[in-house]
PDB file of C-alpha atoms in Angstrom:
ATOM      1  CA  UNK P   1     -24.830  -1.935  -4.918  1.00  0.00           C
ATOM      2  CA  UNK P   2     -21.419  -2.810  -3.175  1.00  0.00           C
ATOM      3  CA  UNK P   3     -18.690   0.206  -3.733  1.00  0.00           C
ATOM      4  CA  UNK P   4     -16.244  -0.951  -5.696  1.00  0.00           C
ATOM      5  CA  UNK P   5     -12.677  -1.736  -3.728  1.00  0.00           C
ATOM      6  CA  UNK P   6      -9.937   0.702  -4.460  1.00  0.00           C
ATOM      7  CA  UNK P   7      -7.190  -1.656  -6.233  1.00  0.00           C
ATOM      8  CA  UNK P   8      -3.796  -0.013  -5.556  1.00  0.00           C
ATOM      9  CA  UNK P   9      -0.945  -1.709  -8.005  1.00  0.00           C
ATOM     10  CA  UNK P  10       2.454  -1.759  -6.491  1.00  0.00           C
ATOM     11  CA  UNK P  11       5.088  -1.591  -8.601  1.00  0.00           C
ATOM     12  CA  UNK P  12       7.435  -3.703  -6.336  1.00  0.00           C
ATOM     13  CA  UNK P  13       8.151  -7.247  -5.480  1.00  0.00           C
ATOM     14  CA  UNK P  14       9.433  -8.406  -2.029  1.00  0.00           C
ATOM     15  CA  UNK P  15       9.030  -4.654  -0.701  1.00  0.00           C
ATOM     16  CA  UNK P  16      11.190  -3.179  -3.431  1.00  0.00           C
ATOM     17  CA  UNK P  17      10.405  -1.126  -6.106  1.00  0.00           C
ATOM     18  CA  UNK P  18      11.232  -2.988  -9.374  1.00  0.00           C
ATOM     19  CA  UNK P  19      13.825  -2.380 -11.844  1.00  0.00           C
ATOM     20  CA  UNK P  20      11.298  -1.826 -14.653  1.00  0.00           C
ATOM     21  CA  UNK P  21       8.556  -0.107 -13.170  1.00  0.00           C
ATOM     22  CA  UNK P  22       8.248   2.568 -15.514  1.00  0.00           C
ATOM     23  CA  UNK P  23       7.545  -0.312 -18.097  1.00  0.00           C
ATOM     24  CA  UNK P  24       4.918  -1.532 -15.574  1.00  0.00           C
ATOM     25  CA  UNK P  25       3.445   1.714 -14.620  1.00  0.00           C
ATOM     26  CA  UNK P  26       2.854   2.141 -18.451  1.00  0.00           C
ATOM     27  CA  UNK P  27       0.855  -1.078 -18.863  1.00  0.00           C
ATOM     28  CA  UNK P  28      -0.963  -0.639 -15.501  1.00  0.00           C
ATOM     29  CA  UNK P  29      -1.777   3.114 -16.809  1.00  0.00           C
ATOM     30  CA  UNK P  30      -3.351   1.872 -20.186  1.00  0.00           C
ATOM     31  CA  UNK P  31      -5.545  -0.599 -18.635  1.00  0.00           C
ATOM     32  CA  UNK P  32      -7.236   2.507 -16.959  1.00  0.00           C
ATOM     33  CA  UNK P  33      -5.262   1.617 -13.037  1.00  0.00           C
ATOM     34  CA  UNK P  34      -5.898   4.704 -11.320  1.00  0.00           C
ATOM     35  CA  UNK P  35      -3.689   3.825  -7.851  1.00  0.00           C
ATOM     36  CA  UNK P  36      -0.425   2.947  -8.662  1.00  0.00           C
ATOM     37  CA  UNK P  37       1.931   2.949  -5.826  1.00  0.00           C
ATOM     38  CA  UNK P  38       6.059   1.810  -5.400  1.00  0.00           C
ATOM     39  CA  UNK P  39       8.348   1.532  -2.162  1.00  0.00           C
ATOM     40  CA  UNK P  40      10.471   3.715  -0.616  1.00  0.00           C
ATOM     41  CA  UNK P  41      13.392   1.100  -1.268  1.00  0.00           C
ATOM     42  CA  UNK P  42      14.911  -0.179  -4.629  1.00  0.00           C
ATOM     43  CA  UNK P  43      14.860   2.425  -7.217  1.00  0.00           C
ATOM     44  CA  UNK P  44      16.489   6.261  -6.665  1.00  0.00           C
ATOM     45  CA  UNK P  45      14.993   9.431  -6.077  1.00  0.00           C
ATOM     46  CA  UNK P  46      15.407  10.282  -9.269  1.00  0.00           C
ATOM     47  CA  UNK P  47      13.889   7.384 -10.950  1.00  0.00           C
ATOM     48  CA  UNK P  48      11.020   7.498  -8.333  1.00  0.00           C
ATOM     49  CA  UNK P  49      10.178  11.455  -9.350  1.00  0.00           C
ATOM     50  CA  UNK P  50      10.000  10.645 -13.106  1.00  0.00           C
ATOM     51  CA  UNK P  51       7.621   7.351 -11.932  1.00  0.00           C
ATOM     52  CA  UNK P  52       5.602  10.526 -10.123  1.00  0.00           C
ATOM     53  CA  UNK P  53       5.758  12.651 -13.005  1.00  0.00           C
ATOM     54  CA  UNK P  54       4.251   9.818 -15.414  1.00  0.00           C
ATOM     55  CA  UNK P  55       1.545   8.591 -12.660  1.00  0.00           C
ATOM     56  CA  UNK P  56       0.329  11.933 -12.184  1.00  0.00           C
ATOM     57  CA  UNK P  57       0.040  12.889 -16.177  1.00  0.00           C
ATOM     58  CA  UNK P  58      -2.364   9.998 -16.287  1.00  0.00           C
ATOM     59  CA  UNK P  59      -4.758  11.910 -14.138  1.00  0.00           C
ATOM     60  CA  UNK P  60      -3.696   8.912 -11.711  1.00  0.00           C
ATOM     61  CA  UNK P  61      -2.946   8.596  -7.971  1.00  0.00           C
ATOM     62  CA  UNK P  62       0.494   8.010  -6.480  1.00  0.00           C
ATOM     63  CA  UNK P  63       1.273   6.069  -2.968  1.00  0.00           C
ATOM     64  CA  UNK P  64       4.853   6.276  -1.721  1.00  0.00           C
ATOM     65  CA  UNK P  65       4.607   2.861   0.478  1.00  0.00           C
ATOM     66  CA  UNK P  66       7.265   3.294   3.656  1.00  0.00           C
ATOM     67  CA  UNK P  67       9.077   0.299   4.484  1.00  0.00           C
ATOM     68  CA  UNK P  68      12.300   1.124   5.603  1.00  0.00           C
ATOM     69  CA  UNK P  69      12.165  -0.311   9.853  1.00  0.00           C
ATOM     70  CA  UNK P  70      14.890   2.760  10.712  1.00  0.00           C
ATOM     71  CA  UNK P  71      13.374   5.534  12.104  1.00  0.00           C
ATOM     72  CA  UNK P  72      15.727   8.050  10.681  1.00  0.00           C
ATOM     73  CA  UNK P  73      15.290   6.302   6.771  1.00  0.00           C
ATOM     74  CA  UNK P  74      11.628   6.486   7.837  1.00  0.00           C
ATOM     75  CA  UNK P  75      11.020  10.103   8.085  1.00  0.00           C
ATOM     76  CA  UNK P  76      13.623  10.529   5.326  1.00  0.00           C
ATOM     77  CA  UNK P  77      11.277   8.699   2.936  1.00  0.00           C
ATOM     78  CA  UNK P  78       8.394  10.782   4.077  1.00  0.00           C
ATOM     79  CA  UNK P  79      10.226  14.130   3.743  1.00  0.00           C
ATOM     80  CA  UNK P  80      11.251  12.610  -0.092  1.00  0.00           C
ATOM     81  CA  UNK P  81       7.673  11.352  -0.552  1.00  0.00           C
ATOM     82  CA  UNK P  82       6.467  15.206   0.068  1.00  0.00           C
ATOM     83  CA  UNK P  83       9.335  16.387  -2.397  1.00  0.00           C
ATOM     84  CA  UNK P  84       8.156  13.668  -4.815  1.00  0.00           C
ATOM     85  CA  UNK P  85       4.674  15.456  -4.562  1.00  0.00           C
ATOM     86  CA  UNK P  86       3.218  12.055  -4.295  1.00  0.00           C
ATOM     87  CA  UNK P  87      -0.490  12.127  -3.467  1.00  0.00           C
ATOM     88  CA  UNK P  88      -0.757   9.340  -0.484  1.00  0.00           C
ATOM     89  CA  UNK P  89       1.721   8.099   1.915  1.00  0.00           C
ATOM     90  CA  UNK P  90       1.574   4.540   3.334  1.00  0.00           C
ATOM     91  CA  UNK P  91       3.113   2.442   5.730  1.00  0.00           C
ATOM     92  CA  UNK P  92       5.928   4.018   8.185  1.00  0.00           C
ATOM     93  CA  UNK P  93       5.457   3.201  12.163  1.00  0.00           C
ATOM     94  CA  UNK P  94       7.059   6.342  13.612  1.00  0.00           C
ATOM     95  CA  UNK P  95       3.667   8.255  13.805  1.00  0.00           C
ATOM     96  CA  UNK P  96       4.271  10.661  16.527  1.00  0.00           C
ATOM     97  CA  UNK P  97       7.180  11.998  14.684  1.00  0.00           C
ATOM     98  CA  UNK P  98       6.139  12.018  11.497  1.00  0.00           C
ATOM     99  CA  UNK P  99       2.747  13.983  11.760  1.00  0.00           C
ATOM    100  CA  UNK P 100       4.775  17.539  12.165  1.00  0.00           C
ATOM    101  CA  UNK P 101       6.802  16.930   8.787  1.00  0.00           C
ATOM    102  CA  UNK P 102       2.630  16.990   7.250  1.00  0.00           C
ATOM    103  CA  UNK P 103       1.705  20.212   8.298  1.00  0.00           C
ATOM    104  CA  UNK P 104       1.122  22.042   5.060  1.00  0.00           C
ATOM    105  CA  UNK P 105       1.483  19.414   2.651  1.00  0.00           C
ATOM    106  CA  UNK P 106      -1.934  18.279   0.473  1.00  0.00           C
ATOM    107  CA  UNK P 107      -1.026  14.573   1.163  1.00  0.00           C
ATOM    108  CA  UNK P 108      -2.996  11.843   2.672  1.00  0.00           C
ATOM    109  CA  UNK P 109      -1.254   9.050   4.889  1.00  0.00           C
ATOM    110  CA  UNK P 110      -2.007   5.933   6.040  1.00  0.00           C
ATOM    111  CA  UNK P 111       0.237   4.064   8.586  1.00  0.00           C
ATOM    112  CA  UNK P 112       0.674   0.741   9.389  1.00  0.00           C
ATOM    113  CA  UNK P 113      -1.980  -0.319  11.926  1.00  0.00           C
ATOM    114  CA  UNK P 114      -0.204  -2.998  14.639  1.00  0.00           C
ATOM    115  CA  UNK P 115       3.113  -3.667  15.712  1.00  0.00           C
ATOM    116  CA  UNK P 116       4.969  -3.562  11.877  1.00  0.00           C
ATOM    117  CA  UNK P 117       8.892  -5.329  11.929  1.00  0.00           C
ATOM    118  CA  UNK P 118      11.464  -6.628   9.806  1.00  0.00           C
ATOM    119  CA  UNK P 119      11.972  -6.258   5.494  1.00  0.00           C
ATOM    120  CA  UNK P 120       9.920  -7.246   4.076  1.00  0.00           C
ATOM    121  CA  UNK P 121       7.465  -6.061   6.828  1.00  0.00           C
ATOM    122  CA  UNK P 122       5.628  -8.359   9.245  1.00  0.00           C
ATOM    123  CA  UNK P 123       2.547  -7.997  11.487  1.00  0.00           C
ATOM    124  CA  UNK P 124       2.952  -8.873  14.901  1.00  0.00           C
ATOM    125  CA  UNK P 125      -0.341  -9.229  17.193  1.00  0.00           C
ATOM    126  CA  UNK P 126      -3.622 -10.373  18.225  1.00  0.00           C
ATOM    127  CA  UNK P 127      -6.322  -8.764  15.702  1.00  0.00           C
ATOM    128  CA  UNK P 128      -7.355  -6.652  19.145  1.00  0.00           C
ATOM    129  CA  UNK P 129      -3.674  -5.694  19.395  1.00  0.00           C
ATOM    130  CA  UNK P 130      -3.729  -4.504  15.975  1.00  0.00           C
ATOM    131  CA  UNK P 131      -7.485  -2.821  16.558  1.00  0.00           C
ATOM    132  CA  UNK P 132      -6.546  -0.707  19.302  1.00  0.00           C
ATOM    133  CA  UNK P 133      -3.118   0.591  17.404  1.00  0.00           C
ATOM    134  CA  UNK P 134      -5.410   1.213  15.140  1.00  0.00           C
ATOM    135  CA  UNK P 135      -7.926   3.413  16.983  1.00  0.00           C
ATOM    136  CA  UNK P 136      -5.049   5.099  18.691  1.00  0.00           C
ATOM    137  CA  UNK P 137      -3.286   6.133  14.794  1.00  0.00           C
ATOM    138  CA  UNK P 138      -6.462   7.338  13.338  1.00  0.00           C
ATOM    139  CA  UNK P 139      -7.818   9.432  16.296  1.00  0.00           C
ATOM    140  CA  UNK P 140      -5.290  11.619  14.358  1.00  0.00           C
ATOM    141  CA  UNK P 141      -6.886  14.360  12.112  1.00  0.00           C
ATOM    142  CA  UNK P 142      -3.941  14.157   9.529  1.00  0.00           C
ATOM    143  CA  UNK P 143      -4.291  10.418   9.334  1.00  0.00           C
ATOM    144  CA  UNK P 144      -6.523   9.565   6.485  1.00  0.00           C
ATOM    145  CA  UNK P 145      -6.924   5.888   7.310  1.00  0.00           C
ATOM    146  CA  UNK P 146      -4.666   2.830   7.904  1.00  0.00           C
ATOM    147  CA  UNK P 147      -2.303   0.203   6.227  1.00  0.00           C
ATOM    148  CA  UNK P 148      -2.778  -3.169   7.379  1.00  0.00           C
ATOM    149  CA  UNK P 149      -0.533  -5.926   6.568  1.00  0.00           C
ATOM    150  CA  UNK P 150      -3.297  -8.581   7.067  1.00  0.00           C
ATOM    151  CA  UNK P 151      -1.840 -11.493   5.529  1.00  0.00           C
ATOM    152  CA  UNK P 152       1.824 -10.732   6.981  1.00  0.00           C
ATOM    153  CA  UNK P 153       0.370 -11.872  10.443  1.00  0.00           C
ATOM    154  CA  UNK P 154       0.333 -15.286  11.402  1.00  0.00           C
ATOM    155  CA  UNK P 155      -3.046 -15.689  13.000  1.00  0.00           C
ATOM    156  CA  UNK P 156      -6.868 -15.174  12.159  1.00  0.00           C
ATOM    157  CA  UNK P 157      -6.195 -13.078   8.742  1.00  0.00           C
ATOM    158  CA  UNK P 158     -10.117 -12.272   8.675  1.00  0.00           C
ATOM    159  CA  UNK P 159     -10.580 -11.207  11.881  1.00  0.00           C
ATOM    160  CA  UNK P 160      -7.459  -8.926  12.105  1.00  0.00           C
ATOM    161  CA  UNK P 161      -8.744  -7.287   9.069  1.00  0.00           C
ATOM    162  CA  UNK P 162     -12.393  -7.392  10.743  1.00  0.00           C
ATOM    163  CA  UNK P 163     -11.600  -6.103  13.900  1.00  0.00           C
ATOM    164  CA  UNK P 164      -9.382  -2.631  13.039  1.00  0.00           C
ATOM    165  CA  UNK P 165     -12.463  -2.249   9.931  1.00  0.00           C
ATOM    166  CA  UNK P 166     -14.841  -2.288  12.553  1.00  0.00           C
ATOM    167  CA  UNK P 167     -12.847   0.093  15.327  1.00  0.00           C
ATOM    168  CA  UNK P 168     -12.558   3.068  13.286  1.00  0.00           C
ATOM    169  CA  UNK P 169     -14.380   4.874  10.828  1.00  0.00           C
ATOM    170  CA  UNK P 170     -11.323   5.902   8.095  1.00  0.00           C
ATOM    171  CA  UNK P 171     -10.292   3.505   5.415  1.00  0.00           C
ATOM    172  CA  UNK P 172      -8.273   0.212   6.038  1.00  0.00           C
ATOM    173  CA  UNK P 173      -6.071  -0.609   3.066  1.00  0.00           C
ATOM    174  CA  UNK P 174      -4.978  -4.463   3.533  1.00  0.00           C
ATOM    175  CA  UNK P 175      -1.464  -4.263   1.833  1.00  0.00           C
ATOM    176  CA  UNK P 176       1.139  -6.957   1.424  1.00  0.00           C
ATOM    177  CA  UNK P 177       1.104 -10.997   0.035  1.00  0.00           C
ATOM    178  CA  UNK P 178      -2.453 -10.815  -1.708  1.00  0.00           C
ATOM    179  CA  UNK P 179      -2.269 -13.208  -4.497  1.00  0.00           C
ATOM    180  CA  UNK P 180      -5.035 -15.189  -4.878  1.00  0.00           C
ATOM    181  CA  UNK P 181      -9.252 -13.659  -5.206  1.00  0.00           C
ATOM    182  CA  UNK P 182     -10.008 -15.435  -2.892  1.00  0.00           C
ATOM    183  CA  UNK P 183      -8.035 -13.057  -0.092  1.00  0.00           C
ATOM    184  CA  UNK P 184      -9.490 -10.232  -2.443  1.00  0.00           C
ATOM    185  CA  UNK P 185     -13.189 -11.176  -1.396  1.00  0.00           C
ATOM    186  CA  UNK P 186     -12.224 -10.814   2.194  1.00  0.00           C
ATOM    187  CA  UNK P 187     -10.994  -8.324   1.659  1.00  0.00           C
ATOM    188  CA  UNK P 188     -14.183  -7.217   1.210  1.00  0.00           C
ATOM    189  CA  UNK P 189     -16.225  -8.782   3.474  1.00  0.00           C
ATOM    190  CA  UNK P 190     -14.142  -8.239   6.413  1.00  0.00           C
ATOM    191  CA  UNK P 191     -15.378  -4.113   5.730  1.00  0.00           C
ATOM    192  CA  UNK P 192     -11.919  -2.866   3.829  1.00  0.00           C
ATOM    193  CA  UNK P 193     -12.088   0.140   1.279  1.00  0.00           C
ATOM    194  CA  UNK P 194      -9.182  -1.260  -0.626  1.00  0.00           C
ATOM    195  CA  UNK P 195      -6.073  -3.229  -1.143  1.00  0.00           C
ATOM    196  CA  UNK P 196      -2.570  -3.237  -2.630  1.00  0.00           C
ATOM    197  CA  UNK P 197      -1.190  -5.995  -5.440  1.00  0.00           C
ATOM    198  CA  UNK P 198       2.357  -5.926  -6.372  1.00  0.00           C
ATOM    199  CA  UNK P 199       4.534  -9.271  -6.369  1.00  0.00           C
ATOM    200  CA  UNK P 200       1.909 -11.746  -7.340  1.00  0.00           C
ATOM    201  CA  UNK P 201       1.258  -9.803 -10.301  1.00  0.00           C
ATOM    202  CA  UNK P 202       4.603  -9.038 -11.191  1.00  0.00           C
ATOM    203  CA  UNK P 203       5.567 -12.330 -11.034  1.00  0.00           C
ATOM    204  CA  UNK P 204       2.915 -13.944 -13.089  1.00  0.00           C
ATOM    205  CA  UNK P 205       0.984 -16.038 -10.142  1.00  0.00           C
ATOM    206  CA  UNK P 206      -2.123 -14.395  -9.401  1.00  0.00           C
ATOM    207  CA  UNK P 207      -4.359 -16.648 -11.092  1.00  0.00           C
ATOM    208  CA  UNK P 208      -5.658 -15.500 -14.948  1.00  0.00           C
ATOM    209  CA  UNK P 209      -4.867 -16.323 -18.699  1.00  0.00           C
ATOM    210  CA  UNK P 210      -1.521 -16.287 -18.655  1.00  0.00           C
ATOM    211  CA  UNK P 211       1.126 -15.231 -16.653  1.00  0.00           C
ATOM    212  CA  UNK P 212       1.635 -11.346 -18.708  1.00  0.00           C
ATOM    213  CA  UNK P 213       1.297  -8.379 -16.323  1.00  0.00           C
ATOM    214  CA  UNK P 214      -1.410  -7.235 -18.959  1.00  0.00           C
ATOM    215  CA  UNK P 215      -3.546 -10.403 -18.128  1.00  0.00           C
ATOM    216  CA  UNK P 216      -2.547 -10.634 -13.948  1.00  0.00           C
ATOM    217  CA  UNK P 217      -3.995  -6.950 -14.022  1.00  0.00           C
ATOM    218  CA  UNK P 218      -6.924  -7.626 -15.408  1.00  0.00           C
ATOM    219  CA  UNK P 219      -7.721 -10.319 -13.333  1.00  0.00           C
ATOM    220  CA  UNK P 220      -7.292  -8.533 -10.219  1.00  0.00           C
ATOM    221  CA  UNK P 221      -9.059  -5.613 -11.760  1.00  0.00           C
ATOM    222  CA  UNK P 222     -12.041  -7.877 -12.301  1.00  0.00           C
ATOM    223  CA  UNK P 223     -12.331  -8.815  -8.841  1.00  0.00           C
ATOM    224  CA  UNK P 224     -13.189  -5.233  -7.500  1.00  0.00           C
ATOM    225  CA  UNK P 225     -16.344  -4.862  -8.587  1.00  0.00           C
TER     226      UNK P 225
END
């Protein structure tokens, strides 16, 4: 039997964290979401530690997605993200420099695979471009796998996801602009272990019975198995 994709909800819309994402995390939580995840832009520290605090009661897994292009807010995020106790960190560019603030944290990370620029983030490449960043990020023992912003690039979406699934062995998450299941299955036929949902869902488009977060997460949800 095919593993089930991992489904990460992001509560965030346009790479932001949303202004009522502790109402969302709630509903996401109750439908039995175990990956919730929220950017590193939009909502304060504060707000993003009691988002944390609720994720992690659930028994739940928490992503602190990296967006900010800076360098500087980069490693910033990751040093709050590791504050925040949040159990995966995604996205970010500046590898070399942010692999020393990991050493003795329990946290797993996954970069962005490929030449990332711009808010909201864009992929820029050829899916061989993207492959060999890849190859080069995860040869990394503290990098758990990547982030790949498949459907941010403006070429062959299945073969960029194809081609950095099929150069390294860790787990390719393909985050950013999925809104349809369609993309979902290749997602999964290109070789991914998960992917992220946030906007479409929040915004009522990813097709189900209506347009309530309750029913765009269960449609999602029912495409991972």
């Amino acid at each position: 039997m095919m593993e089930a994709l991992r489904f990460i909800f992001m509560l965030t819309r346009d790479d932001r964290t949303v202004d009522n994402a502790l109402e969302a995390v709630d509903i996401a939580l109750r439908l039995g979401i175990r990956h919730v995840g929220f950017k590193d832009i939009g909502l304060p520290v504060e707000q993003l530690r009691i988002l944390t605090d609720r994720i992690r009661s659930a028994g739940a897994t928490s992503y602190l997605e990296i967006v900010s292009p800076d360098r500087e807010r980069e490693l910033d995020s990751v040093r709050a993200g590791l504050a925040l106790g949040v159990d995966c960190l995604m996205g970010g560019t500046h590898v070399p420099d942010v692999l020393p603030l990991l050493a003795g944290h329990d946290v797993a990370y996954y970069p962005f695979a490929g030449h990332v620029v711009g808010h909201p983030s864009v992929l820029k490449g050829s899916p061989e471009e993207i492959a060999r960043n890849a190859v080069e990020w995860a040869a990394h023992p503290a990098v758990t796998g990547l982030d790949l912003l498949a459907y941010r690039n403006d070429g062959n979406v299945p073969e960029v996801i194809r081609a950095s699934c099929a150069a390294v062995e860790k787990p390719v998450i393909v985050a950013g602009s999925i809104s349809t299941p369609e993309q979902i299955r290749t997602v999964r036929q290109a070789g991914a272990a998960g992917f992220t949902v946030g906007t479409s869902a929040l915004e009522g488009t990813f097709p189900a019975e209506s347009s309530g977060l309750e029913d765009q997460l269960r449609a999602v949800m029912a495409c991972c198995s």
